[in-house]
């Protein structure tokens, strides 16, 4: 017997595409709660039918399962009957987790891209003034906002433009530190050094003696 199927191997589609396909199949399937009805003869189970409307007619039957000696037909029928509600609950749970992950990523960039089995390293940003810490932040935008706000309290001239200038670093893989300069109407010739800086710091989940020695 030849069975034709359009199902894709899990590796052939992205997770989001796979979920969209599941939603489409769920939406196209017969609506309503599904139940299992058993057909018997002289006390012996002949078939198990999954359907709707308490299987009031043959048209209500969605799937019919032959009896198996190992009894797996009962478990299979129960699995099929619960598939719609189970899938709805799983999709709702996935949506909830996705919203939480998006919120976490927005608050702490990179936290949702950690790989199991690999060292946990995240970057945080310290705003400081003349090497005095002013605050620690999970993202550069918040650190910049802190420095700009504090510098505005020092110099509240409206016409000043705030510019965060990256410091030169030979370490191309590491995020650069930044210094805040204020520019007046005169442009580059009208620059004020604020001594506010942003220093990227690596946050570790565990101590690695070898990495500590390398940095030392």
XYZ file of C-alpha atoms in Angstrom:
216
model
C 0.000 0.000 0.000
C 1.266 3.491 -0.873
C 0.551 6.342 1.512
C 0.814 9.908 0.219
C 1.621 12.618 2.722
C 2.597 16.276 2.603
C 4.089 16.278 6.089
C 7.545 17.845 6.289
C 10.446 16.606 8.317
C 10.744 18.793 11.469
C 14.169 20.022 10.332
C 12.770 21.264 7.015
C 10.761 24.112 8.488
C 11.317 26.819 11.046
C 9.575 26.589 14.441
C 7.285 29.516 13.580
C 6.349 27.972 10.223
C 5.656 24.676 11.958
C 3.344 26.342 14.479
C 1.526 28.228 11.710
C 0.970 24.934 9.889
C -0.380 23.361 13.085
C -2.793 26.271 13.551
C -4.004 25.939 9.952
C -4.603 22.213 10.322
C -6.376 22.767 13.636
C -8.587 25.485 12.119
C -9.485 23.291 9.134
C -10.364 20.255 11.249
C -13.906 19.350 12.288
C -14.916 21.689 15.141
C -16.546 20.684 18.372
C -15.651 18.273 21.144
C -14.673 14.820 19.926
C -15.760 11.652 21.693
C -15.132 7.917 21.375
C -17.893 5.384 20.721
C -17.336 1.642 20.870
C -19.129 -0.787 18.528
C -19.660 -4.192 20.114
C -21.094 -7.559 19.149
C -21.986 -10.123 21.787
C -19.891 -8.192 24.300
C -16.837 -8.056 22.048
C -15.440 -4.740 20.834
C -15.415 -4.584 17.038
C -14.282 -1.020 16.352
C -13.726 2.282 18.077
C -14.955 5.432 16.369
C -13.897 9.005 17.126
C -16.442 11.639 16.198
C -18.775 14.460 17.222
C -22.354 14.847 18.412
C -22.072 11.615 20.377
C -21.848 9.886 16.990
C -25.542 10.228 16.243
C -24.925 9.098 12.654
C -22.189 7.577 10.524
C -21.451 11.057 9.176
C -20.287 12.082 12.642
C -17.439 9.561 12.599
C -14.045 11.211 12.026
C -11.743 8.235 12.550
C -12.454 4.524 12.918
C -9.953 2.241 14.607
C -9.819 -1.556 14.368
C -9.377 -3.507 17.559
C -5.806 -4.598 18.312
C -4.761 -7.499 20.456
C -2.482 -5.293 22.554
C -5.342 -2.915 23.329
C -3.558 0.078 21.817
C -6.678 0.968 19.823
C -8.314 2.279 23.011
C -5.343 4.529 23.810
C -5.091 5.660 20.181
C -8.784 6.536 20.055
C -8.511 8.470 23.301
C -5.448 10.305 21.951
C -7.233 11.295 18.753
C -10.376 12.381 20.593
C -8.403 14.672 22.883
C -6.174 16.043 20.106
C -8.186 19.243 19.414
C -8.383 20.400 23.022
C -4.833 19.246 23.775
C -3.470 21.167 20.791
C -5.471 24.271 21.747
C -3.977 24.169 25.254
C -0.458 23.599 23.958
C -0.713 26.457 21.452
C -2.064 28.784 24.147
C 0.824 27.787 26.427
C 3.338 28.384 23.621
C 1.839 31.836 22.991
C 2.173 32.663 26.688
C 5.795 31.477 26.801
C 6.596 33.412 23.615
C 5.234 36.618 25.145
C 7.330 36.041 28.263
C 10.462 35.360 26.202
C 9.900 38.500 24.128
C 9.497 40.530 27.303
C 12.645 38.988 28.789
C 14.653 39.631 25.602
C 13.526 43.261 25.507
C 14.587 43.741 29.134
C 17.822 41.731 28.907
C 19.077 41.333 25.309
C 20.672 37.965 24.682
C 19.055 36.121 27.581
C 16.809 34.049 25.288
C 19.749 33.006 23.092
C 21.618 31.060 25.743
C 22.645 27.591 24.582
C 22.267 24.590 26.937
C 25.603 23.127 27.923
C 27.579 26.269 27.146
C 28.835 28.867 29.657
C 26.286 31.517 30.501
C 27.729 34.935 29.686
C 25.640 38.082 29.360
C 26.619 41.713 28.944
C 25.420 44.415 31.296
C 26.241 48.131 31.118
C 27.507 50.403 33.867
C 27.007 54.155 33.640
C 29.716 56.039 35.478
C 30.995 59.573 35.996
C 34.719 60.024 36.561
C 34.880 56.246 37.278
C 32.154 56.613 39.946
C 29.308 54.122 39.206
C 25.916 55.703 38.599
C 23.905 52.609 37.738
C 23.895 49.109 36.237
C 21.579 48.291 33.335
C 20.680 45.276 31.250
C 20.872 47.211 27.975
C 22.904 50.038 26.476
C 19.870 52.243 25.769
C 18.989 52.426 29.467
C 22.616 53.151 30.399
C 22.719 55.962 27.839
C 19.462 57.398 29.162
C 20.922 57.482 32.664
C 24.094 59.267 31.571
C 22.226 61.744 29.392
C 19.769 62.545 32.165
C 22.523 63.124 34.722
C 24.540 65.282 32.309
C 21.425 67.379 31.594
C 21.180 68.128 35.298
C 24.768 69.372 35.144
C 24.222 71.409 31.973
C 20.608 72.062 30.968
C 21.233 74.137 27.847
C 18.486 73.188 25.374
C 20.631 73.648 22.275
C 23.119 70.933 23.295
C 23.254 67.671 21.352
C 24.126 64.493 23.260
C 26.503 62.118 21.460
C 27.765 58.784 22.777
C 31.160 58.192 21.159
C 32.588 54.627 21.142
C 36.040 54.186 22.568
C 38.644 52.466 20.411
C 39.269 48.838 21.315
C 41.506 46.151 19.843
C 38.975 43.519 20.942
C 36.578 43.464 17.999
C 34.303 40.814 19.553
C 33.605 42.825 22.692
C 31.045 45.667 22.830
C 32.807 49.033 23.045
C 32.740 51.435 25.941
C 31.281 54.868 25.189
C 31.927 58.423 26.317
C 29.305 61.150 26.341
C 30.077 64.457 24.671
C 27.823 67.483 24.344
C 27.888 69.539 21.167
C 26.597 73.091 20.965
C 25.542 75.125 17.908
C 29.168 75.314 16.785
C 29.320 71.595 16.001
C 32.653 69.814 16.427
C 34.303 73.027 17.548
C 31.745 73.414 20.336
C 32.270 70.148 22.250
C 31.974 69.634 25.989
C 33.458 66.509 27.581
C 31.078 65.265 30.275
C 33.186 62.480 31.820
C 30.092 60.267 31.690
C 30.888 56.842 30.293
C 29.254 53.492 29.633
C 31.326 50.435 30.493
C 30.173 47.000 29.214
C 30.626 44.244 31.799
C 30.382 40.497 31.332
C 27.985 38.765 33.698
C 28.798 35.120 34.465
C 26.549 32.431 35.941
C 29.475 30.413 37.333
C 33.119 30.911 38.225
C 35.627 29.664 35.657
C 39.151 29.655 37.172
C 40.803 29.321 33.751
C 38.941 32.320 32.332
C 39.815 34.311 35.455
C 43.522 33.519 34.991
C 43.370 34.525 31.314
C 41.868 37.901 32.195
C 44.407 38.414 34.988
